Amino acid sequence: MSKLRLTWGKCGDDGHWCDFLRLDLETDYFKDLKGVYVIWNDEDKVVRVGSGIIKDRIAAHRKDTEITAYENLKVTWAKVNATQMEGVEKYLADELDPNVGERFPDRTPISVNLPYGV
């Protein structure tokens, strides 16, 4: 079975990973953007994965002290069709084993390319 190819979001002209706390979620780019996301720290330990409206989910996670207890957090995201989001989230949770989050969708995992270095 072939992997679903995702384009993972990055920041700046040089394409660096985005700072979780500083990413500007109010730009038009994020308006109604749905998909999956991965939050990790500078030790390449995945802290959280999820799916939904990206800016809403990231904004909510910024208020979660279980997540913000980790230092130097990075975030990336990818647009995913609504019918595939939970399957992709399930795959990411299975593969990346995040530290935070215990309930992940009870869906058939949909294989995707992982963000580089995570």
Tab-separated table of C-alpha atoms in Angstrom:
chain	number	residue	atom	x	y	z
A	1	MET	CA	0.000	0.000	0.000
A	2	SER	CA	1.415	3.392	-0.971
A	3	LYS	CA	1.810	6.251	1.463
A	4	LEU	CA	-0.289	9.383	1.297
A	5	ARG	CA	2.213	12.134	0.482
A	6	LEU	CA	1.872	15.158	2.770
A	7	THR	CA	3.512	18.565	2.475
A	8	TRP	CA	4.605	19.520	5.976
A	9	GLY	CA	4.432	23.223	6.894
A	10	LYS	CA	7.577	25.184	7.658
A	11	CYS	CA	8.402	28.818	8.404
A	12	GLY	CA	10.497	31.547	6.836
A	13	ASP	CA	12.230	31.809	3.510
A	14	ASP	CA	14.785	29.233	4.640
A	15	GLY	CA	12.110	26.638	5.463
A	16	HIS	CA	12.926	26.100	9.143
A	17	TRP	CA	10.614	24.326	11.569
A	18	CYS	CA	8.181	26.717	13.226
A	19	ASP	CA	8.358	27.759	16.868
A	20	PHE	CA	5.214	26.394	18.540
A	21	LEU	CA	4.622	29.471	20.715
A	22	ARG	CA	5.531	32.106	18.103
A	23	LEU	CA	3.792	30.787	14.997
A	24	ASP	CA	1.333	33.473	13.798
A	25	LEU	CA	-1.986	31.653	13.593
A	26	GLU	CA	-3.902	34.785	12.539
A	27	THR	CA	-2.599	34.889	8.972
A	28	ASP	CA	-5.011	34.168	6.128
A	29	TYR	CA	-3.042	30.987	5.429
A	30	PHE	CA	-4.467	29.321	8.545
A	31	LYS	CA	-8.067	30.447	8.012
A	32	ASP	CA	-10.160	27.247	8.008
A	33	LEU	CA	-7.060	25.101	7.310
A	34	LYS	CA	-7.834	21.522	8.329
A	35	GLY	CA	-5.370	18.702	8.647
A	36	VAL	CA	-2.909	17.083	11.021
A	37	TYR	CA	-0.084	18.489	13.117
A	38	VAL	CA	2.938	17.349	15.108
A	39	ILE	CA	4.442	19.168	18.111
A	40	TRP	CA	7.914	18.155	19.315
A	41	ASN	CA	10.825	19.506	21.318
A	42	ASP	CA	14.438	20.155	20.375
A	43	GLU	CA	15.383	16.691	21.585
A	44	ASP	CA	13.250	15.288	18.739
A	45	LYS	CA	10.752	13.820	21.193
A	46	VAL	CA	7.210	14.081	19.883
A	47	VAL	CA	5.011	15.748	22.470
A	48	ARG	CA	1.603	15.744	20.723
A	49	VAL	CA	-0.060	14.862	17.428
A	50	GLY	CA	-3.579	15.734	16.420
A	51	SER	CA	-6.025	16.735	13.732
A	52	GLY	CA	-8.710	19.318	13.109
A	53	ILE	CA	-8.728	23.027	12.326
A	54	ILE	CA	-5.005	23.671	12.702
A	55	LYS	CA	-5.066	27.158	14.229
A	56	ASP	CA	-7.759	26.213	16.760
A	57	ARG	CA	-5.963	23.066	17.874
A	58	ILE	CA	-2.546	24.752	18.187
A	59	ALA	CA	-4.087	27.701	20.072
A	60	ALA	CA	-5.732	25.280	22.515
A	61	HIS	CA	-2.495	23.334	23.012
A	62	ARG	CA	-0.637	26.574	23.829
A	63	LYS	CA	-2.826	26.784	26.955
A	64	ASP	CA	-2.119	23.169	27.956
A	65	THR	CA	0.577	23.112	30.631
A	66	GLU	CA	1.190	19.419	30.005
A	67	ILE	CA	2.460	20.456	26.555
A	68	THR	CA	4.069	23.812	27.386
A	69	ALA	CA	6.086	22.191	30.181
A	70	TYR	CA	8.419	21.052	27.381
A	71	GLU	CA	10.992	23.608	26.231
A	72	ASN	CA	11.876	24.705	22.706
A	73	LEU	CA	8.759	23.302	21.074
A	74	LYS	CA	8.436	23.127	17.308
A	75	VAL	CA	5.319	22.494	15.237
A	76	THR	CA	4.484	21.403	11.720
A	77	TRP	CA	1.200	20.666	9.998
A	78	ALA	CA	-0.149	19.273	6.763
A	79	LYS	CA	-3.431	19.763	4.957
A	80	VAL	CA	-5.415	16.522	4.880
A	81	ASN	CA	-8.851	15.745	3.477
A	82	ALA	CA	-11.476	15.620	6.242
A	83	THR	CA	-12.336	12.003	5.415
A	84	GLN	CA	-8.690	10.977	5.945
A	85	MET	CA	-7.699	13.152	8.923
A	86	GLU	CA	-8.431	10.689	11.707
A	87	GLY	CA	-6.745	7.803	9.892
A	88	VAL	CA	-3.644	9.941	9.359
A	89	GLU	CA	-3.725	11.086	12.996
A	90	LYS	CA	-3.935	7.441	14.095
A	91	TYR	CA	-0.913	6.559	11.938
A	92	LEU	CA	1.103	9.492	13.330
A	93	ALA	CA	0.214	8.541	16.910
A	94	ASP	CA	1.197	4.914	16.299
A	95	GLU	CA	4.489	5.810	14.601
A	96	LEU	CA	5.599	8.797	16.693
A	97	ASP	CA	4.364	7.719	20.152
A	98	PRO	CA	3.682	11.219	21.549
A	99	ASN	CA	4.223	11.928	25.251
A	100	VAL	CA	0.896	13.766	25.617
A	101	GLY	CA	-2.472	12.447	24.511
A	102	GLU	CA	-4.102	9.188	25.343
A	103	ARG	CA	-7.144	9.103	23.103
A	104	PHE	CA	-6.518	8.752	19.426
A	105	PRO	CA	-9.102	7.924	16.784
A	106	ASP	CA	-10.241	4.322	16.546
A	107	ARG	CA	-9.619	4.315	12.813
A	108	THR	CA	-7.641	2.327	10.312
A	109	PRO	CA	-4.251	4.066	10.105
A	110	ILE	CA	-3.465	5.837	6.835
A	111	SER	CA	0.265	5.693	6.115
A	112	VAL	CA	1.961	9.032	5.354
A	113	ASN	CA	5.452	10.437	5.026
A	114	LEU	CA	6.688	11.666	8.403
A	115	PRO	CA	8.150	15.128	8.920
A	116	TYR	CA	11.934	14.953	8.533
A	117	GLY	CA	13.824	14.727	11.810
A	118	VAL	CA	10.816	13.966	13.996
